[in-house]
Short mmCIF file of C-alpha atoms and ligand atoms in Angstrom, two decimals:
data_model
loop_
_atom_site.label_atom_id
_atom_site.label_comp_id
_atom_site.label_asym_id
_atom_site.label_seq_id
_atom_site.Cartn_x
_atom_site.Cartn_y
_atom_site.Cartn_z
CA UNK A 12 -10.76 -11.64 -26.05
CA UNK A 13 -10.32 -15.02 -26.88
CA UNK A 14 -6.42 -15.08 -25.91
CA UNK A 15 -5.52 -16.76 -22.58
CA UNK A 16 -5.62 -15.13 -19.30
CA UNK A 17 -2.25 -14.29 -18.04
CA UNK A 18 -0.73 -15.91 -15.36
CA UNK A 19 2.76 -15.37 -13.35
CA UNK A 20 5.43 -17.44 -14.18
CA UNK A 21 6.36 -18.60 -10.64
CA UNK A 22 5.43 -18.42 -7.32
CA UNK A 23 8.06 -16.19 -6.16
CA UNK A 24 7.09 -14.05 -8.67
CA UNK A 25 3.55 -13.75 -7.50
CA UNK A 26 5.32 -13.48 -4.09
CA UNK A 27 7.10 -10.37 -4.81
CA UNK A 28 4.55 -8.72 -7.02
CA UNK A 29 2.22 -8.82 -4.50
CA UNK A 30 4.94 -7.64 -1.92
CA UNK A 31 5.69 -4.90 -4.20
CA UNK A 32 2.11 -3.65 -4.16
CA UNK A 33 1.95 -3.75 0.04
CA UNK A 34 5.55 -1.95 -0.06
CA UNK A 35 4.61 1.40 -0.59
CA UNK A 36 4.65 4.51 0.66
CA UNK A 37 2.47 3.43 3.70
CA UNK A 38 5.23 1.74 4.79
CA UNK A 39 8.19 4.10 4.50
CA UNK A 40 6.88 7.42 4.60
CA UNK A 41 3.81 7.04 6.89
CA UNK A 42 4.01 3.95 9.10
CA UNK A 43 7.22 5.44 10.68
CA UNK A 44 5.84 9.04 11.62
CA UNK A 45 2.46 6.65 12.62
CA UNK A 46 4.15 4.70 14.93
CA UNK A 47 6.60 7.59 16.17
CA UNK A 48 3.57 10.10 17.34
CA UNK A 49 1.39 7.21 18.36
CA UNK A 50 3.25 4.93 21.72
CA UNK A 51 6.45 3.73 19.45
CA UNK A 52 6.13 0.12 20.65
CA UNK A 53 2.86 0.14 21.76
CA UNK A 54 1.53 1.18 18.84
CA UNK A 55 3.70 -1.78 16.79
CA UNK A 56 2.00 -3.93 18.78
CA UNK A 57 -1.91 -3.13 18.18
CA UNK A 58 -0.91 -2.54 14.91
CA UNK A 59 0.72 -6.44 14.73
CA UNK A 60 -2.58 -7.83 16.11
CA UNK A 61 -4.89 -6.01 13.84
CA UNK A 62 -2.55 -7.39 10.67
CA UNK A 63 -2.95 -11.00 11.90
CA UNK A 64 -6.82 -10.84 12.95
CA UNK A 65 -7.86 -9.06 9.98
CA UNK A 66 -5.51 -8.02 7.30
CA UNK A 67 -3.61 -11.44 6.76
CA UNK A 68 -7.64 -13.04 7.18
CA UNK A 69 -9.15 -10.17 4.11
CA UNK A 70 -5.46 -10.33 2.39
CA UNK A 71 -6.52 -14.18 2.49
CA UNK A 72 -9.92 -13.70 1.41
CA UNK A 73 -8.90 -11.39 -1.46
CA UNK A 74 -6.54 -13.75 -3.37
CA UNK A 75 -9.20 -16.74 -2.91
CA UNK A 76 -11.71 -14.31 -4.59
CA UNK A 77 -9.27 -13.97 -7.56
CA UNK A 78 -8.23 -17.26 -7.91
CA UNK A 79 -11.51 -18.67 -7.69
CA UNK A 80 -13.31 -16.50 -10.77
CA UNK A 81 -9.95 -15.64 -12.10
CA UNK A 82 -11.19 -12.13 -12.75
CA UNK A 83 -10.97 -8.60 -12.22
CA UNK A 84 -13.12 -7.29 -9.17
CA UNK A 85 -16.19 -6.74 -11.03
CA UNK A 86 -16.12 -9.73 -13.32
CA UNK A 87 -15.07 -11.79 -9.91
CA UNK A 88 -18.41 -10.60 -7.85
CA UNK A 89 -20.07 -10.71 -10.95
CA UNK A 90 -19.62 -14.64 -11.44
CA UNK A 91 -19.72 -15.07 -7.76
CA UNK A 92 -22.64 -12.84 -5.95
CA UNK A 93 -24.49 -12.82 -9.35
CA UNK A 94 -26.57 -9.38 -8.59
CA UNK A 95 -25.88 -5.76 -8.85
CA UNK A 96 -24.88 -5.02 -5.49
CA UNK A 97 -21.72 -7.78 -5.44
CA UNK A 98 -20.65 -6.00 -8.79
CA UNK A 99 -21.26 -2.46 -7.37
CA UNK A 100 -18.84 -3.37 -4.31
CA UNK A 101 -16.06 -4.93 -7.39
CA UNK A 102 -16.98 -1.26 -9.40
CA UNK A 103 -15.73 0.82 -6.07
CA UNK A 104 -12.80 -1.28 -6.35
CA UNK A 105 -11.72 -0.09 -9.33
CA UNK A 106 -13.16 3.46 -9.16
CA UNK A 107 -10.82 3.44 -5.74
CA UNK A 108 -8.07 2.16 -8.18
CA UNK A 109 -8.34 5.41 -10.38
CA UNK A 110 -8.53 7.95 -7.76
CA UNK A 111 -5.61 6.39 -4.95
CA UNK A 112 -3.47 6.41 -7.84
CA UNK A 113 -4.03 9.88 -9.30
CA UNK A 114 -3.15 11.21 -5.81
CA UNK A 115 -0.35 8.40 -4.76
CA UNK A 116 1.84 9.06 -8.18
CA UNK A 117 1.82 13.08 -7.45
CA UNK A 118 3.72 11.75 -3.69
CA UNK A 119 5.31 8.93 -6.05
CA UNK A 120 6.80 12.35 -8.10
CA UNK A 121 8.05 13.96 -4.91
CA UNK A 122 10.07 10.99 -4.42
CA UNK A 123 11.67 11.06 -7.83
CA UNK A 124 12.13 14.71 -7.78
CA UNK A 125 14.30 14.11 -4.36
CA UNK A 126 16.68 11.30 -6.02
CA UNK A 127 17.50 14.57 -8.14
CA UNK A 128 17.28 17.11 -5.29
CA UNK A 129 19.94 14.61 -3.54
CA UNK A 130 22.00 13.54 -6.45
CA UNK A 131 22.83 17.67 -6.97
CA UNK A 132 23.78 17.85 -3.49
CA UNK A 133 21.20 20.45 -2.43
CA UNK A 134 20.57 18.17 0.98
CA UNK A 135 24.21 19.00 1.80
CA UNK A 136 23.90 22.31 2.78
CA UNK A 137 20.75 23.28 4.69
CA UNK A 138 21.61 25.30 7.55
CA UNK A 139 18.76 24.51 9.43
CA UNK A 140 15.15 23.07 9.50
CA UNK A 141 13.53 26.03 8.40
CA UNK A 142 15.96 26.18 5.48
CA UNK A 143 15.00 22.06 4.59
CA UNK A 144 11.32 22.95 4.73
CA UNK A 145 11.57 26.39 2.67
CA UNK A 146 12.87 24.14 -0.11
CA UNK A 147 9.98 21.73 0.31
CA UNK A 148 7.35 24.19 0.20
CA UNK A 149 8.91 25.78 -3.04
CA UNK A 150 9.11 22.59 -4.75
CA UNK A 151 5.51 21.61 -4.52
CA UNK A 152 4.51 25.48 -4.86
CA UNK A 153 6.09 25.08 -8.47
CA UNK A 154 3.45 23.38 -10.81
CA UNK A 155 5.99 22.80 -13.42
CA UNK A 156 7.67 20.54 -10.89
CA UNK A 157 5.13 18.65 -9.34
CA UNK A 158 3.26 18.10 -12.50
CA UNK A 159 6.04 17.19 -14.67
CA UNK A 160 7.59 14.45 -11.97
CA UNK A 161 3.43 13.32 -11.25
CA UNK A 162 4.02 12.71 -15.61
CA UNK A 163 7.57 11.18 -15.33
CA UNK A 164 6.09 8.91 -12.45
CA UNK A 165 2.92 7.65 -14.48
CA UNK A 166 4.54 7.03 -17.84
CA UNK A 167 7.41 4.35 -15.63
CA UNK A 168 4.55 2.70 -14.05
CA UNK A 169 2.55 2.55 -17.81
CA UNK A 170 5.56 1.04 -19.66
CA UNK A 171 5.64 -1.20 -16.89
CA UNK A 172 1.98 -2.58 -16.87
CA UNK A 173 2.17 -1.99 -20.59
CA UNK A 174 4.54 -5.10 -20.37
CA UNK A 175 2.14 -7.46 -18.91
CA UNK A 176 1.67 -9.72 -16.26
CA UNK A 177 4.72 -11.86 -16.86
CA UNK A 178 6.89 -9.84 -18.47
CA UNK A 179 5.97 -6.24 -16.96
CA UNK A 180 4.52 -6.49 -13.60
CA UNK A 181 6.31 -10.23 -12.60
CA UNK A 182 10.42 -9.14 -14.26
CA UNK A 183 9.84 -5.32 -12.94
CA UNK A 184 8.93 -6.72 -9.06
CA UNK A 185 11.58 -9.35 -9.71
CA UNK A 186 14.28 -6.64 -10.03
CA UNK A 187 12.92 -3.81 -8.18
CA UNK A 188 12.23 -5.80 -5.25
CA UNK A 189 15.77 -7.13 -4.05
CA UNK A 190 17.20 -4.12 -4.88
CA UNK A 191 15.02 -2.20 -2.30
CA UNK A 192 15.99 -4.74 -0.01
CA UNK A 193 19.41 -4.59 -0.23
CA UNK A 194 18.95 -0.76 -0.16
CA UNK A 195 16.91 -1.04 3.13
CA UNK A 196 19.60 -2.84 4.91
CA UNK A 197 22.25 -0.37 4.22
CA UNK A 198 20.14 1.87 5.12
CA UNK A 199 19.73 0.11 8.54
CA UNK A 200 22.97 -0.41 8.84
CA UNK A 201 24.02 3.27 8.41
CA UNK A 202 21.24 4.03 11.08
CA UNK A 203 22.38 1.55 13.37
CA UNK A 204 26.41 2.44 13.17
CA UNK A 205 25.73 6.26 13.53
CA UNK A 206 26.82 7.46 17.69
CA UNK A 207 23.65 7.98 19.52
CA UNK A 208 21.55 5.12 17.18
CA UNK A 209 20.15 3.94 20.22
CA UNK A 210 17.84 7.09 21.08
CA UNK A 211 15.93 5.93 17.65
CA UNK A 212 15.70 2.49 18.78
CA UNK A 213 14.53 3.40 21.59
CA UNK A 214 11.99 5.67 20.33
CA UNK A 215 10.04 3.00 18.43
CA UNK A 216 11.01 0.01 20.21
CA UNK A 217 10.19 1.24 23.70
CA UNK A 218 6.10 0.72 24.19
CA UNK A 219 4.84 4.04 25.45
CA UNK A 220 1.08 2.90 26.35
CA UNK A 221 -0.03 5.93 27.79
CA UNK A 222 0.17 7.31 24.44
CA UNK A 223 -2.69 4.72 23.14
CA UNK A 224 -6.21 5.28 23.22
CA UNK A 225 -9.20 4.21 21.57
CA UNK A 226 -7.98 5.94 18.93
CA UNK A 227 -5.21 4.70 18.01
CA UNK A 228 -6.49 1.12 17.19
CA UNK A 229 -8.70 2.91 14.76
CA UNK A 230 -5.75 4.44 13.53
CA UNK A 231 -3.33 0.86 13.23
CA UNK A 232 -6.57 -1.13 11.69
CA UNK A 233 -6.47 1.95 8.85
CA UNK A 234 -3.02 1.89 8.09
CA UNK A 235 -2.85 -2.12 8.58
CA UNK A 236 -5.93 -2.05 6.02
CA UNK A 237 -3.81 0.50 3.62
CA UNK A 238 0.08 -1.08 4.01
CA UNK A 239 -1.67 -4.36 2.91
CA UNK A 240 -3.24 -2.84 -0.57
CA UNK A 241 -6.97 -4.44 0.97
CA UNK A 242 -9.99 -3.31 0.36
CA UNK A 243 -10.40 -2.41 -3.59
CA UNK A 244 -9.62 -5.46 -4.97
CA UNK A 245 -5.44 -4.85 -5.97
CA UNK A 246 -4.73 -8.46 -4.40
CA UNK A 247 -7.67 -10.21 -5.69
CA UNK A 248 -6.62 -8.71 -8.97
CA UNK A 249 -3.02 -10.25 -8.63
CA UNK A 250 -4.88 -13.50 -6.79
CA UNK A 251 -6.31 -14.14 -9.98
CA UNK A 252 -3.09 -14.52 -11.71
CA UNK A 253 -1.97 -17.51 -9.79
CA UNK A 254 -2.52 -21.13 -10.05
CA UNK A 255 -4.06 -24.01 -8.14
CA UNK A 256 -1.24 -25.09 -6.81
CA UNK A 257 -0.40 -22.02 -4.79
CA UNK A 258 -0.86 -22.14 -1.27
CA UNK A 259 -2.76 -19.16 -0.83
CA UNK A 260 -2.11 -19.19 3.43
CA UNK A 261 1.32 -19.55 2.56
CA UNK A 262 1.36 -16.69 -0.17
CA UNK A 263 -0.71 -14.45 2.23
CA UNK A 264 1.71 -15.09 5.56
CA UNK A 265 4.68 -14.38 3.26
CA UNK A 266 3.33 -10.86 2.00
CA UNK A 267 2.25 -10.09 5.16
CA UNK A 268 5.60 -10.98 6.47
CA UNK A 269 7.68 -9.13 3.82
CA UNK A 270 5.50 -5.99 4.41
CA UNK A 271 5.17 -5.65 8.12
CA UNK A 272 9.47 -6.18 8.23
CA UNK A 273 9.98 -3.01 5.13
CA UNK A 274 7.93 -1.23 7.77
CA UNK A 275 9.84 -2.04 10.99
CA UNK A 276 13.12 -2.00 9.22
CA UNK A 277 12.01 1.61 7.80
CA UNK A 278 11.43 2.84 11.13
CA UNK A 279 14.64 1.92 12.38
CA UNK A 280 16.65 3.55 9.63
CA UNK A 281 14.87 6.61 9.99
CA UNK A 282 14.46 7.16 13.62
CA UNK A 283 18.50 6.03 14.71
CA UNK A 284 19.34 8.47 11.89
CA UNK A 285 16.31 11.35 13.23
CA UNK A 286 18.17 11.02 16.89
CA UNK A 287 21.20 10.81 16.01
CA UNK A 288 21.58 13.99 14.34
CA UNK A 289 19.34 15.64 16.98
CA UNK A 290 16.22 16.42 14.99
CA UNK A 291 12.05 16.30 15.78
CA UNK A 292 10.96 12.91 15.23
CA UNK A 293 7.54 14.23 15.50
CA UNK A 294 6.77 16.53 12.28
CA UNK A 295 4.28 13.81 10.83
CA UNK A 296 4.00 14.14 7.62
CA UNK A 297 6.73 15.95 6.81
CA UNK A 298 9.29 13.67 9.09
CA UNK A 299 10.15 12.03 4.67
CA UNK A 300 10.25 15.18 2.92
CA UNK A 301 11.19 18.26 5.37
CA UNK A 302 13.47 16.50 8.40
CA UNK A 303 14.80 13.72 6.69
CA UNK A 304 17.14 16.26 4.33
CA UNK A 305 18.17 18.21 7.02
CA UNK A 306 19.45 14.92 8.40
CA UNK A 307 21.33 14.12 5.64
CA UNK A 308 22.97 17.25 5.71
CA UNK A 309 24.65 16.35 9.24
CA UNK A 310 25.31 12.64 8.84
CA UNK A 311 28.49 11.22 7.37
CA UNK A 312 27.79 10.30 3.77
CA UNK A 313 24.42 11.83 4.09
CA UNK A 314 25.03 12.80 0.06
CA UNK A 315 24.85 9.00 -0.89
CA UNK A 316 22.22 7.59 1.92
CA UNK A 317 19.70 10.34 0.60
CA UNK A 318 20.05 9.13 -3.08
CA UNK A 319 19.72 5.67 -1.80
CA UNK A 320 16.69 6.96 0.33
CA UNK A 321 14.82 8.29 -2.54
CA UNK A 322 15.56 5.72 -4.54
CA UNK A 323 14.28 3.34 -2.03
CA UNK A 324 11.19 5.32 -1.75
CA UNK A 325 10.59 6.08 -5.47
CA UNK A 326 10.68 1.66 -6.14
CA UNK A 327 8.19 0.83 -3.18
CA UNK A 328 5.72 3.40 -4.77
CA UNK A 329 6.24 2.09 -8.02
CA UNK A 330 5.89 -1.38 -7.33
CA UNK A 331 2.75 -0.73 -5.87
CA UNK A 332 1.32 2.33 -8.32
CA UNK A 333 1.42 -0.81 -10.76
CA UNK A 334 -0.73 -2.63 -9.05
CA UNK A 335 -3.25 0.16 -8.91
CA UNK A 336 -3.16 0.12 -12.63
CA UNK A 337 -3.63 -3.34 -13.11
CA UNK A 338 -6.75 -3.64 -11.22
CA UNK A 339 -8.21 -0.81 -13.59
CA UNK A 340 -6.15 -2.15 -16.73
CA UNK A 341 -7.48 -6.06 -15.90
CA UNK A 342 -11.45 -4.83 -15.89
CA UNK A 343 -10.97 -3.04 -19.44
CA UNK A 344 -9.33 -6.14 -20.72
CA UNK A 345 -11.35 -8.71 -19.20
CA UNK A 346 -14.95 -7.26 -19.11
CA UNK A 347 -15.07 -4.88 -21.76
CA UNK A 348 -12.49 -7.01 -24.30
CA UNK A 349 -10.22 -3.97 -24.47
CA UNK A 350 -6.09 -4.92 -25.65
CA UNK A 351 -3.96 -4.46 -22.78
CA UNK A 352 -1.85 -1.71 -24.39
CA UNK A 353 -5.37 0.53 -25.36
CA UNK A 354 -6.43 -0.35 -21.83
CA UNK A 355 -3.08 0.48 -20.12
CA UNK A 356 -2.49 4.00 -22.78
CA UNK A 357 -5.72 5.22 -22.43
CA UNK A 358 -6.57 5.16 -18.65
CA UNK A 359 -2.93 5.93 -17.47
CA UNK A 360 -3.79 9.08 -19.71
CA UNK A 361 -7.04 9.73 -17.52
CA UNK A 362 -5.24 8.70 -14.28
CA UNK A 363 -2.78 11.64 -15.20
CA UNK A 364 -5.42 14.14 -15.53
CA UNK A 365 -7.17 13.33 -12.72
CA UNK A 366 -3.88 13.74 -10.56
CA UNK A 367 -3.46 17.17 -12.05
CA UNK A 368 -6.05 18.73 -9.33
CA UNK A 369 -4.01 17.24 -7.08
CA UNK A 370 -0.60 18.19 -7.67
CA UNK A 371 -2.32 22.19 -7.65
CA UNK A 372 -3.82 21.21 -4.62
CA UNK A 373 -0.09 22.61 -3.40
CA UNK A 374 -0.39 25.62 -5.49
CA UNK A 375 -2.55 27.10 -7.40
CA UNK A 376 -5.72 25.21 -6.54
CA UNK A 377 -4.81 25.50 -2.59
CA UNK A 378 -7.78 27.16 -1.83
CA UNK A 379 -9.93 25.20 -3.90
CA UNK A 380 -11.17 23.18 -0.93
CA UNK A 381 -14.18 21.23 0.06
CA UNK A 382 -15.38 20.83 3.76
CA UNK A 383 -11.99 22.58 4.39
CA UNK A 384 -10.00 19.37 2.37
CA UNK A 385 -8.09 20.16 -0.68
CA UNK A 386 -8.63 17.92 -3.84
CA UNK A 387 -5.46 15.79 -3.04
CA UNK A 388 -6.99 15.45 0.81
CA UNK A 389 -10.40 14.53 -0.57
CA UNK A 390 -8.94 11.89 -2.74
CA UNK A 391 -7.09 10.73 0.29
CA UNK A 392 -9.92 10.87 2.33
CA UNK A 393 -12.30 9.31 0.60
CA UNK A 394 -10.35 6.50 -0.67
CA UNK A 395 -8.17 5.68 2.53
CA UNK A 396 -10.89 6.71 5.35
CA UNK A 397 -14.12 5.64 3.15
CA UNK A 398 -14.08 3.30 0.05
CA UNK A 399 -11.04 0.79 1.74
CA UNK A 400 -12.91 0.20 4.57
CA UNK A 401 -16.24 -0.25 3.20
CA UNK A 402 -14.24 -2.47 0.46
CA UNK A 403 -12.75 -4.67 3.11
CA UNK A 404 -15.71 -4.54 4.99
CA UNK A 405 -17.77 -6.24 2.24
CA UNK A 406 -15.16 -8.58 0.69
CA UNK A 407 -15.35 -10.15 4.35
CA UNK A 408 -19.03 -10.04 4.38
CA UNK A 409 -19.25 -11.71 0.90
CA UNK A 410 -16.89 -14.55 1.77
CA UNK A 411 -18.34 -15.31 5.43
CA UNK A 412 -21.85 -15.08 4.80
CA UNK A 413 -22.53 -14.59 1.20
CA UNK A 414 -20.91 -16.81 -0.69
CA UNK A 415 -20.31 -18.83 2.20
CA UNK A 416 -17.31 -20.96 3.58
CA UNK A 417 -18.94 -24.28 2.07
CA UNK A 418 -18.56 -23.32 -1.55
CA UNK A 419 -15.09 -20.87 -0.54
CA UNK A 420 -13.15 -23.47 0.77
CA UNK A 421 -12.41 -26.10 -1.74
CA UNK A 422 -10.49 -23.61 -3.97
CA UNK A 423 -9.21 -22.45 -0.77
CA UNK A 424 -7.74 -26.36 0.01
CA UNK A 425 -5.82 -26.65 -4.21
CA UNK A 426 -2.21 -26.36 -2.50
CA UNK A 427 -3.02 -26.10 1.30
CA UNK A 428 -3.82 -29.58 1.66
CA UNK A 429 -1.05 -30.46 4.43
CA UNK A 430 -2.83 -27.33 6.05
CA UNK A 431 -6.40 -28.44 5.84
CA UNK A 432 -5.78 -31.72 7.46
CA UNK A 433 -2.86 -31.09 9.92
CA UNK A 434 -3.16 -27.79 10.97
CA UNK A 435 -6.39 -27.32 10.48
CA UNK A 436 -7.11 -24.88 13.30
CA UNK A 437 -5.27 -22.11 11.42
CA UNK A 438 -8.39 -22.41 9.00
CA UNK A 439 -10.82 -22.53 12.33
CA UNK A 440 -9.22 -19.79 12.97
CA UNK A 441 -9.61 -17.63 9.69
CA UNK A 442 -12.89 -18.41 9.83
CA UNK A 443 -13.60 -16.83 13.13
CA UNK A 444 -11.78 -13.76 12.38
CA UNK A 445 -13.45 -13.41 8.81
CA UNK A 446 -16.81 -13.97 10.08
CA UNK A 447 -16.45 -11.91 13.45
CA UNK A 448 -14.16 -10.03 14.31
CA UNK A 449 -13.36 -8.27 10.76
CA UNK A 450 -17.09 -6.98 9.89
CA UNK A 451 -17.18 -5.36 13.59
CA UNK A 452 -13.64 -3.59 13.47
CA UNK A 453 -13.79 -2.54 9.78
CA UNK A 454 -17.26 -1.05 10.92
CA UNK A 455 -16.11 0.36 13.59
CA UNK A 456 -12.97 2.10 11.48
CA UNK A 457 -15.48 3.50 8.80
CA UNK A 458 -17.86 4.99 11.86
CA UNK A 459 -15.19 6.75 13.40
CA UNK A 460 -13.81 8.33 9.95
CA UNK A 461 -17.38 9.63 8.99
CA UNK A 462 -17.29 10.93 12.12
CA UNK A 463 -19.96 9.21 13.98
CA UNK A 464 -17.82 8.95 17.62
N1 LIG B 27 -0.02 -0.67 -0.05
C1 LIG B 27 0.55 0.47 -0.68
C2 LIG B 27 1.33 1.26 0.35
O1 LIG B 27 1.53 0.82 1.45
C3 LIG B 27 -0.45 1.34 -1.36
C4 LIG B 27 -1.39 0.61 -2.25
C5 LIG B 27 -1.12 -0.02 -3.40
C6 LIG B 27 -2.73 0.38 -2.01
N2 LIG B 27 -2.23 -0.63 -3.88
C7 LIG B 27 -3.23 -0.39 -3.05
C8 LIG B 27 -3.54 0.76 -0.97
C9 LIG B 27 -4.53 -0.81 -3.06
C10 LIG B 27 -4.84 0.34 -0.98
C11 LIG B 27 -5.33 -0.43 -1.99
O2 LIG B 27 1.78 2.33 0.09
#
């Protein structure tokens, strides 16, 4: 207990660990079909407002949190709202943390069992989209498969939080993260060079607003609320490794930045590449795992842009299954004076288990459902529809009202001095969006998943 709390060695480091946690799967795999089946441009551009007027203002809010108590979620409302309902809100955090990853390393799997799919060549000759989809289907119909690759996925992301802050989390993002942007760009670049690239850029570039509704800002709050990693404590977790002399505006406009361009830059690589070979942009969830192959089978060098793919795909979820460990890992060490490597063995272990019902949830336990949701949909559901938003919902509370911007913003000011006296509407302006319009949205989010209107 009495060691010293980690802390990353640089700023960039902090930078691209925290990036590495927004990159994720939410960015290449959903955000894409999202946007596709939701106004292409149109939607991009809700979704762009609700990341600056309340993501980048909880992302914000988050890392202040951690730096301040420099804590874990529990141990940071804990010192800071000092009675049992601030700690209960830092407890869902990391209950969240448990369950997003149990289900989020079974997809993780998926994505490592496809660098293998590809790198055998089995992409190369589908005849058709039925025939890309019957593979699917028997892949996650085979327990062996899905469990053993949910395994494979878990024990990388252990030996990676089993290294540390600095020298696990901080050297893996510090490697992974370059490469996957160097793959992304190829992978642009492909899309963009391939004859009839500009049907996919038009797709998602071309604002379609008669496909937006009500809805659909519920939907781009969700997903800008998810992409960002807000809402169970991951970035106030990582917020509390940094120093004083971060500029946590800065730090917070960069991830945002980093993570809203993996997303754009996704879409394009997918959708020029969807067109271009003439498939359905619009299969949804399956547009990663079901069309994308079948593409590969009909582009030129489709056998090395779907290893690259899948490779791409396999570091973002890594990079940000780690981070989901960490927040679980930090309140064992912290709070309950566990060693990291106890901490990190043991509840990977139980984060395995628990992702066993979900990895069946494609088999054996498919009918094993509950209000007509599967135990992989339920942990979805429950995580991405209910605890997020309440999470984000109350982190905002707590630092607007609660806590209070007189006693948040002098930690808030160690770095962002030049910001606090030149600029300082950009803080007038965090303020405003913390205090109002965040609560109201989030609110409005959560009512509309429960079901309410
Ligand atoms: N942001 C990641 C993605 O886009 C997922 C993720 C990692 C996450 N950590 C999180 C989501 C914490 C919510 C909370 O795929």
């Amino acid at each position: 207990m009495n060691q010293p709390r980690e802390q990353w060695a640089s700023k960039l480091g902090f930078i691209l660990a925290a990036a590495g946690s927004a990159i994720g799967l939410g960015n290449i795999w959903k955000f894409p079909y999202v946007a596709g089946e939701n106004g292409g441009a149109a939607f991009i551009i809700i979704y762009l407002i609700c990341i600056l007027v309340i993501g980048l203002p909880v992302l914000i809010s988050e890392i202040l949190i951690g730096r301040t108590t420099q804590s874990n979620p529990v141990g940071a409302f804990r010192a800071l709202g000092k009675n049992k309902f601030w700690i209960s809100i830092g407890a869902m955090g990391v209950i969240a943390g448990f369950i997003i990853l149990s289900f989020y390393s079974v997809v993780g799997g998926w994505s490592l069992g496809y660098i293998i799919e590809a790198s055998s060549g089995v992409f190369s000759n589908f005849s058709d989209g039925n025939a890309a989809n019957a593979h699917f289907v028997s892949l996650i119909g085979n327990p062996v498969w899905i469990i053993s690759l949910h395994a494979l996925f878990m024990t990388i992301s252990v030996a990676i939080v089993l290294g540390g802050v600095q020298k696990g989390i901080e050297k893996g993002s510090k490697f992974l993260m370059p490469l996957l942007f160097i793959i992304m760009i190829v992978l642009v670049l492909r899309g963009l060079t391939l004859e009839g690239a500009e049907k996919g850029l038009d797709f998602i570039l071309n604002p379609r607003w008669d496909q937006i509704s009500a809805e659909t800002v519920l939907v781009a709050l969700g997903q800008a609320f998810f992409t960002l990693s807000l809402g169970m404590g991951a970035m106030l977790t990582y917020g509390s490794y940094i120093s004083d002399s971060d500029n946590i505006f800065a730090s917070g406009v960069q991830i945002v930045f980093l993570d809203t361009l993996i997303a754009l830059l996704a879409g394009v690589a997918i959708f020029t590449a969807v067109f271009a070979t003439g498939q359905n942009p619009g299969s949804g969830p399956g547009l990663i795992f079901q069309t994308l192959p079948l593409v590969f089978t009909k582009m030129p060098g489709g056998y090395l842009f779907s290893i690259l793919f899948f490779l791409l795909l396999t570091i973002a979820a890594i990079t940000s299954s780690i981070s989901l460990l960490e927040v679980v890992v930090a309140y064992f060490v912290d709070d309950k004076g566990w060693s990291r490597k106890n901490a990190v063995l043991v509840f990977g272990g139980i984060i395995f288990i628990l992702g066993i019902p979900c990895a069946l949830s494609f088999n054996i336990l498919s009918d094993f459902t509950l209000l007509g949701l599967t135990w992989f949909d339920m942990s979805d559901y429950v995580t991405s529809n209910l605890m997020l938003p309440l999470g984000g919902f109350f982190i905002a509370i707590f630092v607007a009202y609660f806590w209070g911007y007189q006693r948040a913003l002098p930690n808030l000011r160690n770095g962002a001095e030049i910001l606090f006296e030149k600029y300082s509407w950009i803080i007038t302006a965090w303020k405003i969006f913390l205090k109002y319009f965040s609560p109201v949205m989030i609110l409005l989010v959560l009512l509309h998943s429960l079901g309410v209107f």
